[in-house]
JSON list of C-alpha atoms in Angstrom, two decimals:
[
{"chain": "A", "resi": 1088, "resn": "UNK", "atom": "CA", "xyz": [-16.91, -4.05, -29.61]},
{"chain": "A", "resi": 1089, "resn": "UNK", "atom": "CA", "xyz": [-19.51, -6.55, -29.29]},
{"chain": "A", "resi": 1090, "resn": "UNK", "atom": "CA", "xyz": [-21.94, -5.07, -32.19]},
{"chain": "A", "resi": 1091, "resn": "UNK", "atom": "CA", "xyz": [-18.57, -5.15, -34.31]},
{"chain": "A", "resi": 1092, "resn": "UNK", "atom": "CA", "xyz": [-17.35, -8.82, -33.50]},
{"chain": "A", "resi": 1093, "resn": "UNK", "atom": "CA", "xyz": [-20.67, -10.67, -32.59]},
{"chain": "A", "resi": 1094, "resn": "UNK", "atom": "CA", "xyz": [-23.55, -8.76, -34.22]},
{"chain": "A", "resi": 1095, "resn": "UNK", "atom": "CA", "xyz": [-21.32, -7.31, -37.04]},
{"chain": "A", "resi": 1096, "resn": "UNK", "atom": "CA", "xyz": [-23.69, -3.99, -37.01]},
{"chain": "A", "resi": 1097, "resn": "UNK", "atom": "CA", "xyz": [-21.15, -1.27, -36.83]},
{"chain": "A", "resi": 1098, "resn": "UNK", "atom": "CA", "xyz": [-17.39, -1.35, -38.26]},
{"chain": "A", "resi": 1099, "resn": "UNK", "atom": "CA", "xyz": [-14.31, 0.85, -36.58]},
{"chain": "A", "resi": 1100, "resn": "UNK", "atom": "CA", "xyz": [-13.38, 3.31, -38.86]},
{"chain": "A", "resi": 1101, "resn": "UNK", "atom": "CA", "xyz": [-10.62, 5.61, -37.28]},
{"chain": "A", "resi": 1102, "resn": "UNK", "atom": "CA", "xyz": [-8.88, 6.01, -33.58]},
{"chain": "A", "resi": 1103, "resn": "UNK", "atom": "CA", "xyz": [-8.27, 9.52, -32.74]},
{"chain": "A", "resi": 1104, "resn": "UNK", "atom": "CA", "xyz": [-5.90, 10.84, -30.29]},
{"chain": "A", "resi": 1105, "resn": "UNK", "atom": "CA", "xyz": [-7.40, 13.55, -27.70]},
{"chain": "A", "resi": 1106, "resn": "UNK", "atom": "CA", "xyz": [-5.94, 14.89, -24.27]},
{"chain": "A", "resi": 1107, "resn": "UNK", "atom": "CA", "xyz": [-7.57, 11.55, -22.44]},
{"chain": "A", "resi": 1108, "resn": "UNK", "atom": "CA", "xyz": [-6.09, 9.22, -24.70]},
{"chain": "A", "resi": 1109, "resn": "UNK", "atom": "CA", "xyz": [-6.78, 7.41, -27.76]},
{"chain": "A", "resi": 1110, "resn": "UNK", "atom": "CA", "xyz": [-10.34, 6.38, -28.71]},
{"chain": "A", "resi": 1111, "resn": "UNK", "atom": "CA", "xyz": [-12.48, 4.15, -31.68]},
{"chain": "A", "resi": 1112, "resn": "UNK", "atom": "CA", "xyz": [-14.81, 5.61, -33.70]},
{"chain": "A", "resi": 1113, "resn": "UNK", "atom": "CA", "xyz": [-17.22, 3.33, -35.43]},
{"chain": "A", "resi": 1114, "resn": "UNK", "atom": "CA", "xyz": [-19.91, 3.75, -38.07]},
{"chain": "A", "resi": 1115, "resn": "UNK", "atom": "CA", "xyz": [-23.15, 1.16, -38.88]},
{"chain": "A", "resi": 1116, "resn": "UNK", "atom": "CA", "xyz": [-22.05, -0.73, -41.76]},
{"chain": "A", "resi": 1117, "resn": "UNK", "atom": "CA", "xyz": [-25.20, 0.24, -43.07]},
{"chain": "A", "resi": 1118, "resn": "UNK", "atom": "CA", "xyz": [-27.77, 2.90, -42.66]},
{"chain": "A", "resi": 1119, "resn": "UNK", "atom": "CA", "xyz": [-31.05, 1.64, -42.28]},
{"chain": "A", "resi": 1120, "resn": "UNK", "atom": "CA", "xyz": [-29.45, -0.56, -39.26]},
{"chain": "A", "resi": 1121, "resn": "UNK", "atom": "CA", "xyz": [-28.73, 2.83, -37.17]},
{"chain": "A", "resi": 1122, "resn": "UNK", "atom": "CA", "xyz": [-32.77, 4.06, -38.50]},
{"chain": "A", "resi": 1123, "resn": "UNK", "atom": "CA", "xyz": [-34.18, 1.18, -37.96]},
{"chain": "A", "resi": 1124, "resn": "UNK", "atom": "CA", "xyz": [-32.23, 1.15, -34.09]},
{"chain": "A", "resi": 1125, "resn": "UNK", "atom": "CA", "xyz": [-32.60, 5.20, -33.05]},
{"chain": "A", "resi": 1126, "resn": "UNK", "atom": "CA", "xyz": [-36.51, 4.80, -34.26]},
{"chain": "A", "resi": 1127, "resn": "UNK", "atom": "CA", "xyz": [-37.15, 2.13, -31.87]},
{"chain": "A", "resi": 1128, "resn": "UNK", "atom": "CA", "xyz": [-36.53, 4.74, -29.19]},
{"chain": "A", "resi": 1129, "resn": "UNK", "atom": "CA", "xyz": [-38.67, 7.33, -28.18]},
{"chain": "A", "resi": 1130, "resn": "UNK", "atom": "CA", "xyz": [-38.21, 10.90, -27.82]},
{"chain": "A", "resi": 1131, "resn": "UNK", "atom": "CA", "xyz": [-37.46, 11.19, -24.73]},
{"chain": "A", "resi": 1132, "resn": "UNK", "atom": "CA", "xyz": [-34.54, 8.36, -24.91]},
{"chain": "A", "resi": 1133, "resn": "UNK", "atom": "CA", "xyz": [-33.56, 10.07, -28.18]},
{"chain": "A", "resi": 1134, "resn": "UNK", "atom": "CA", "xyz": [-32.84, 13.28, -26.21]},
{"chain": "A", "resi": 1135, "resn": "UNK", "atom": "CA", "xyz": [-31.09, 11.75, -23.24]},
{"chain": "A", "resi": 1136, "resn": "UNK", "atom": "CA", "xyz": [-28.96, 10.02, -25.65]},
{"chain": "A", "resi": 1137, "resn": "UNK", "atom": "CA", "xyz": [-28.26, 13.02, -27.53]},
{"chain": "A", "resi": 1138, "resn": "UNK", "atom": "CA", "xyz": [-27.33, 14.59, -24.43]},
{"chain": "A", "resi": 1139, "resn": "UNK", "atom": "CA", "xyz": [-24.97, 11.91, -22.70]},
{"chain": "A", "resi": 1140, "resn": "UNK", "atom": "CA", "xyz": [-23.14, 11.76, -26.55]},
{"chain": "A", "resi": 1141, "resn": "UNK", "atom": "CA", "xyz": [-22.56, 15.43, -26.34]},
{"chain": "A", "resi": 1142, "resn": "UNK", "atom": "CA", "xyz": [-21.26, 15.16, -22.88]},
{"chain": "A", "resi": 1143, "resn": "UNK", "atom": "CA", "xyz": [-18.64, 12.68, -23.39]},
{"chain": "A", "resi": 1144, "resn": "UNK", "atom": "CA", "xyz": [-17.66, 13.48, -26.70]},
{"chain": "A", "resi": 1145, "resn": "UNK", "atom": "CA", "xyz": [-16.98, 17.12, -24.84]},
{"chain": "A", "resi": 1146, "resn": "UNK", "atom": "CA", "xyz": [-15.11, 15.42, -22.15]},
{"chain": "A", "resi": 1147, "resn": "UNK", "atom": "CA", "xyz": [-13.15, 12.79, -24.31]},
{"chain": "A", "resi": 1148, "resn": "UNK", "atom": "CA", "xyz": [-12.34, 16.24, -26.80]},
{"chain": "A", "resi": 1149, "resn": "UNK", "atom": "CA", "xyz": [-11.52, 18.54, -23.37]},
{"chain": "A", "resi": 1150, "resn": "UNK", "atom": "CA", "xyz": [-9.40, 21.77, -24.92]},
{"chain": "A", "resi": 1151, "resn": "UNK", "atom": "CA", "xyz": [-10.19, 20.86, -28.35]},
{"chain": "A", "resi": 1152, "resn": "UNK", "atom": "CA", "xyz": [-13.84, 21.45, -28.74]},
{"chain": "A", "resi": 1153, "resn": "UNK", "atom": "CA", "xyz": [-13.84, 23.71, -31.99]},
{"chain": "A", "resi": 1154, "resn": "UNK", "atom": "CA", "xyz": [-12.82, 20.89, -34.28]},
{"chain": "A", "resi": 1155, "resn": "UNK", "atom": "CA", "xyz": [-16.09, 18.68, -33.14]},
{"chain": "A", "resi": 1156, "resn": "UNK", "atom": "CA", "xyz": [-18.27, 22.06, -32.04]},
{"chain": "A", "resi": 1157, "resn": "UNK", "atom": "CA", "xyz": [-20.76, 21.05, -35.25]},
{"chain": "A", "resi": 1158, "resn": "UNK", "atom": "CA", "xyz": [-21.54, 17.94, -33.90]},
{"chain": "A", "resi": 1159, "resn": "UNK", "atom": "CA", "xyz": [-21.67, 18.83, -30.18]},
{"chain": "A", "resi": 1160, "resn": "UNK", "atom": "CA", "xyz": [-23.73, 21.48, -31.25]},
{"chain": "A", "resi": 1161, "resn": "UNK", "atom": "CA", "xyz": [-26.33, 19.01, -33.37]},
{"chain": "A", "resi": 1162, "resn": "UNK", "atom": "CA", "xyz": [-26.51, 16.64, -30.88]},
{"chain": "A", "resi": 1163, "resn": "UNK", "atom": "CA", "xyz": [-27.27, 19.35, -27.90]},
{"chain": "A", "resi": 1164, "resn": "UNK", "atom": "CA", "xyz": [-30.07, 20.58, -29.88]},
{"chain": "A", "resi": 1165, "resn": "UNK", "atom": "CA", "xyz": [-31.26, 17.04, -30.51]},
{"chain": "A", "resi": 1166, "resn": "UNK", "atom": "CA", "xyz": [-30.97, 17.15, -26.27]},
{"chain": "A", "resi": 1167, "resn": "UNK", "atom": "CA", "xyz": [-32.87, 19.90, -26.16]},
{"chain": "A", "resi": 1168, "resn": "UNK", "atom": "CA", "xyz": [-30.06, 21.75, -24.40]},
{"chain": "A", "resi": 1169, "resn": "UNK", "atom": "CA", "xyz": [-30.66, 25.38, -26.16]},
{"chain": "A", "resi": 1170, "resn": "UNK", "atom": "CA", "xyz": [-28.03, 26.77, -24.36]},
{"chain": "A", "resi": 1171, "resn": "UNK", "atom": "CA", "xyz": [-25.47, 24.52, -25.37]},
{"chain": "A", "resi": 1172, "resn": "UNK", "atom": "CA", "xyz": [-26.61, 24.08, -28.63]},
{"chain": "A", "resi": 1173, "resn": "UNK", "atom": "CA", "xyz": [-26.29, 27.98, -29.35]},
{"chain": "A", "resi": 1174, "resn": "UNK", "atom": "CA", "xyz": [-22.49, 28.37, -27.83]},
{"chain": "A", "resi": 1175, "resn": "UNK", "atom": "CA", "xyz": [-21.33, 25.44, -29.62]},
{"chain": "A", "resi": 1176, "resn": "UNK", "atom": "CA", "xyz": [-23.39, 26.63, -33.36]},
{"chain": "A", "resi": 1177, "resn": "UNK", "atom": "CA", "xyz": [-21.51, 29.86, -32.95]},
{"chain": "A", "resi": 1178, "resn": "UNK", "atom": "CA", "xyz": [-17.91, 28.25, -32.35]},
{"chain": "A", "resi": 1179, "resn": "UNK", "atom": "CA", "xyz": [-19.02, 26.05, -35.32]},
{"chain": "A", "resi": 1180, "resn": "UNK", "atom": "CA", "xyz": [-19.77, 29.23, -37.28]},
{"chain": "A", "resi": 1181, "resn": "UNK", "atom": "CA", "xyz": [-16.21, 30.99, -36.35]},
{"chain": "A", "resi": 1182, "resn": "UNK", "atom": "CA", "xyz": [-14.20, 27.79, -37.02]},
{"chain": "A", "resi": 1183, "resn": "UNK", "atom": "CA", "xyz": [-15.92, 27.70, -40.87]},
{"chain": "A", "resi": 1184, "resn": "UNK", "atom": "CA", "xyz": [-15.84, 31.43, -41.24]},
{"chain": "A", "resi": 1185, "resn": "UNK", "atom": "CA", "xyz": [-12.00, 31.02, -40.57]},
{"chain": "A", "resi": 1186, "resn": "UNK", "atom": "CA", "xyz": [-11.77, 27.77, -43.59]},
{"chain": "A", "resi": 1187, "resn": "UNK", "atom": "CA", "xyz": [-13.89, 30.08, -46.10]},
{"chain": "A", "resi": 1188, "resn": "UNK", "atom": "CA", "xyz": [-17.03, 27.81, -45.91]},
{"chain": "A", "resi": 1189, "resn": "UNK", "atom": "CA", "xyz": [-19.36, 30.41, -46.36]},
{"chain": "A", "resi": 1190, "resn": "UNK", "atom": "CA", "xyz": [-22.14, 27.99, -46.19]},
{"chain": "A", "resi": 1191, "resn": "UNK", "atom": "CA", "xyz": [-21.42, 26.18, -43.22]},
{"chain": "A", "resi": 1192, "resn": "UNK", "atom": "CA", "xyz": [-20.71, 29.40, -41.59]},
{"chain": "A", "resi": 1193, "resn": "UNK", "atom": "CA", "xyz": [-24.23, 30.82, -42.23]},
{"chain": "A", "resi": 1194, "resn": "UNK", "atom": "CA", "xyz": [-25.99, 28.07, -41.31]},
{"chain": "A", "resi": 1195, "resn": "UNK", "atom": "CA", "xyz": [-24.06, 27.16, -38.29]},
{"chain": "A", "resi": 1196, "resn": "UNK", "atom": "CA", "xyz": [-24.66, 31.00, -37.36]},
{"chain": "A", "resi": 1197, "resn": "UNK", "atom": "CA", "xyz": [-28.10, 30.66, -38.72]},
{"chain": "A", "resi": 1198, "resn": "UNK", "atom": "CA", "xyz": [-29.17, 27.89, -35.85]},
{"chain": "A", "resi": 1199, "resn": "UNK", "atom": "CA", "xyz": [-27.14, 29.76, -33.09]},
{"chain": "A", "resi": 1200, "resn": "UNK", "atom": "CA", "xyz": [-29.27, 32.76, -33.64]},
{"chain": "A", "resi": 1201, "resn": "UNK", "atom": "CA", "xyz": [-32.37, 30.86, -33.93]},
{"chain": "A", "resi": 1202, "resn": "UNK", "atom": "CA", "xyz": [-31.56, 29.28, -30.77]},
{"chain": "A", "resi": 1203, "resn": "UNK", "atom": "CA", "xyz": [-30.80, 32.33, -29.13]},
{"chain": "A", "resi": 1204, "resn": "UNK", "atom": "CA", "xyz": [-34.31, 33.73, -29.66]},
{"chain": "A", "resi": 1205, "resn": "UNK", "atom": "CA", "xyz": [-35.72, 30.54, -27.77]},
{"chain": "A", "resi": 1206, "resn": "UNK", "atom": "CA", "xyz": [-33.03, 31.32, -24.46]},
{"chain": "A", "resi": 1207, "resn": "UNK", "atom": "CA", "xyz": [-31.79, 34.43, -22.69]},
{"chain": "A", "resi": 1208, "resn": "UNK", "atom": "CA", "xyz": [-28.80, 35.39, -24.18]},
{"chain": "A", "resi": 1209, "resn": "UNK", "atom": "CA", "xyz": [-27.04, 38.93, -23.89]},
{"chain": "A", "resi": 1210, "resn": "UNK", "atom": "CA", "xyz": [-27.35, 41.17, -26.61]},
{"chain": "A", "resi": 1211, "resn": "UNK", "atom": "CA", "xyz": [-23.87, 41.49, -27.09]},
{"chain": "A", "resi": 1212, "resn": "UNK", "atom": "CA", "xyz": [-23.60, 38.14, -27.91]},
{"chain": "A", "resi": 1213, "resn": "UNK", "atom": "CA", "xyz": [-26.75, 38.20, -30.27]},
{"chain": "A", "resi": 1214, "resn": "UNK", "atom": "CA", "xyz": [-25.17, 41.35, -32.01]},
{"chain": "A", "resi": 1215, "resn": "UNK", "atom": "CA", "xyz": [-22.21, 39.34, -32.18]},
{"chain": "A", "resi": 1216, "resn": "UNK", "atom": "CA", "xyz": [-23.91, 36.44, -34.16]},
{"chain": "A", "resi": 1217, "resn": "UNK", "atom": "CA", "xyz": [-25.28, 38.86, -36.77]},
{"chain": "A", "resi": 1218, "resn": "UNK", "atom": "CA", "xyz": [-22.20, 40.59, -37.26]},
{"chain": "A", "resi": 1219, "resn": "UNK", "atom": "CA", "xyz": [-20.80, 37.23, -38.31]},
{"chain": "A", "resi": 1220, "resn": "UNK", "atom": "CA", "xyz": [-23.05, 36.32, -40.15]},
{"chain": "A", "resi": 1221, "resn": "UNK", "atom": "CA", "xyz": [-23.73, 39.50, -42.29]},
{"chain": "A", "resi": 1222, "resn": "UNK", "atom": "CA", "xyz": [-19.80, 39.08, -42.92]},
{"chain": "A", "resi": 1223, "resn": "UNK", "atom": "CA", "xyz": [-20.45, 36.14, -44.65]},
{"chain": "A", "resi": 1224, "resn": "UNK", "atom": "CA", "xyz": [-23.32, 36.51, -46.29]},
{"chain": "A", "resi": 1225, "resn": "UNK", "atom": "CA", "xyz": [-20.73, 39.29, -47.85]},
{"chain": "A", "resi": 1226, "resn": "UNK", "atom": "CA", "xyz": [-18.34, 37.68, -48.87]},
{"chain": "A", "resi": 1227, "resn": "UNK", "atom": "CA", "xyz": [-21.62, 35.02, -50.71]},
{"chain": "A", "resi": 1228, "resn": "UNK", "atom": "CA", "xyz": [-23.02, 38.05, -52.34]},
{"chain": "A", "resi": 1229, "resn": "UNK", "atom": "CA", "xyz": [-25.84, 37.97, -50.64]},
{"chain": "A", "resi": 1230, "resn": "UNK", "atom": "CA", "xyz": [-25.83, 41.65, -49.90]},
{"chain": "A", "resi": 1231, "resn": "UNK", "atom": "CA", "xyz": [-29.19, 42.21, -49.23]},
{"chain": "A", "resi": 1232, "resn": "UNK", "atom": "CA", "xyz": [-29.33, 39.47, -46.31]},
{"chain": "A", "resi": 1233, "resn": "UNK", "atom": "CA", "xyz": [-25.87, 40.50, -45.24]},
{"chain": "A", "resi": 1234, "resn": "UNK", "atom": "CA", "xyz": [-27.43, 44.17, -44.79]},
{"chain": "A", "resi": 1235, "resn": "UNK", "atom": "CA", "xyz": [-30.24, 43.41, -42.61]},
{"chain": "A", "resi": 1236, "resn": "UNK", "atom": "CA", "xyz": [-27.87, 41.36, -40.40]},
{"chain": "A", "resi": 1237, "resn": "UNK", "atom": "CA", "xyz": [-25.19, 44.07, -40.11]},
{"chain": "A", "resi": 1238, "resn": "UNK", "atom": "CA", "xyz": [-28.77, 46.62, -39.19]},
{"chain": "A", "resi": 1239, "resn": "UNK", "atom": "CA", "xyz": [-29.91, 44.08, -36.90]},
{"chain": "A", "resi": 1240, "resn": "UNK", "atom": "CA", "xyz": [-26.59, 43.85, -35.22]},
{"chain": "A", "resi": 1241, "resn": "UNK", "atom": "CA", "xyz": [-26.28, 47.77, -35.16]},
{"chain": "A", "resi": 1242, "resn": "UNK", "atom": "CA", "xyz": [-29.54, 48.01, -33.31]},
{"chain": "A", "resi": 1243, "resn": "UNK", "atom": "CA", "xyz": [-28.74, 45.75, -30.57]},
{"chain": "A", "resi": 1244, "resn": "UNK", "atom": "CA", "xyz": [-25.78, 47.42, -30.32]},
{"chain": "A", "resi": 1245, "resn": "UNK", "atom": "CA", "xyz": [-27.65, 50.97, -30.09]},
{"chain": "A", "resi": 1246, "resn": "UNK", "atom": "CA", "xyz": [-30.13, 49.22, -27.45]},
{"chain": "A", "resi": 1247, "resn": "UNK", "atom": "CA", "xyz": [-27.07, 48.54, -25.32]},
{"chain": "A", "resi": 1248, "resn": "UNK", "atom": "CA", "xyz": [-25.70, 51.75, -25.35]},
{"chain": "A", "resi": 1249, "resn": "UNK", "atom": "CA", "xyz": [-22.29, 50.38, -26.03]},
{"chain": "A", "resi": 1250, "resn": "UNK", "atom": "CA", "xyz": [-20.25, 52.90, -27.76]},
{"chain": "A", "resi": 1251, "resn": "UNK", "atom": "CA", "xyz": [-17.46, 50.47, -28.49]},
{"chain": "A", "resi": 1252, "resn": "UNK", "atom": "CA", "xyz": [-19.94, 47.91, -29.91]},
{"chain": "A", "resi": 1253, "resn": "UNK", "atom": "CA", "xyz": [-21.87, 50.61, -31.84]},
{"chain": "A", "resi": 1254, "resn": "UNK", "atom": "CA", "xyz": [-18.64, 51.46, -33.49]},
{"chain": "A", "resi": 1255, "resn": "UNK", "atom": "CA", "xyz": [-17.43, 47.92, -34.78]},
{"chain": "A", "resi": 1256, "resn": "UNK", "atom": "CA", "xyz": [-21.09, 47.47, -35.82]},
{"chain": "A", "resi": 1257, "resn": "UNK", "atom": "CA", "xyz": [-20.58, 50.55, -37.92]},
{"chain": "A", "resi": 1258, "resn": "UNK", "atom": "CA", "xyz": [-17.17, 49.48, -39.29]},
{"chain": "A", "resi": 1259, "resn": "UNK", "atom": "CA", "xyz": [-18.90, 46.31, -40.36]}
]
């Protein structure tokens, strides 16, 4: 609490309640002071810090993950953790598919699938991603976009050989 009592450069805002116990969150009372502060680092501090946020905001959040997964999953890219960045865009993705924000969705999905073009990840999975996001580029209107998706997804599924899979891709 020092930069809140002494240097008066960040203000608590709320405590939240996880599994481990209660915890502050603060804010910079102003912008430029966190700017100014993150651009005196360099990029290789910048993604260490990104990284050691992620972790303990995952630990502190243990079982409870999908309400913060947008912001684990920003600050794992920002790590330069791919794989963790992709899991975490997709949860993102489900949890605002599930609240009807369409555009949150897509992008969330948008970033998991761009990340999962940079990492191995199972074509299942990748299917998966285009499946939900052709759903809501649906229910957007954007039927054009939400057609090459649901083809995309379909062809993975037809590379696997997956019968199953093929058939939910087709039901999409």
């Amino acid at each position: 609490h020092t930069l809140e009592r002494q240097h008066r450069l960040v203000k608590e805002v709320q405590e939240i309640y996880t599994k481990q116990g209660r915890i502050s969150r603060f804010r910079f009372r102003h912008g430029l002071f966190q700017v100014y502060l993150y651009n005196r680092l360099s990029a290789g501090q910048q993604r260490l810090l990104h990284g050691q946020v992620a972790r303990h905001v995952e630990e502190l959040h243990l079982g409870q993950v999908e309400e913060i997964a947008g912001q684990l999953a920003r600050h794992y890219h920002l790590a330069d953790n791919r794989d963790q960045a992709c899991r975490y865009y997709a949860l993102a993705g489900d949890r605002a598919a599930r609240l009807y924000a369409n555009v949150e969705a897509q992008l969330h999905y948008s970033r998991a699938i761009e990340m999962g073009e940079r990492i191995p990840i199972t074509k299942s999975f990748q299917a998966s991603l285009y499946r939900a996001r052709g759903r809501v580029m649906e229910r957007m209107g954007e039927f054009e976009h939400a057609l090459s998706d649901h083809n995309n997804s379909l062809e993975l599924a037809r590379s696997l050989d997956d019968p199953e899979l093929k058939w939910i891709c087709l039901l999409d």
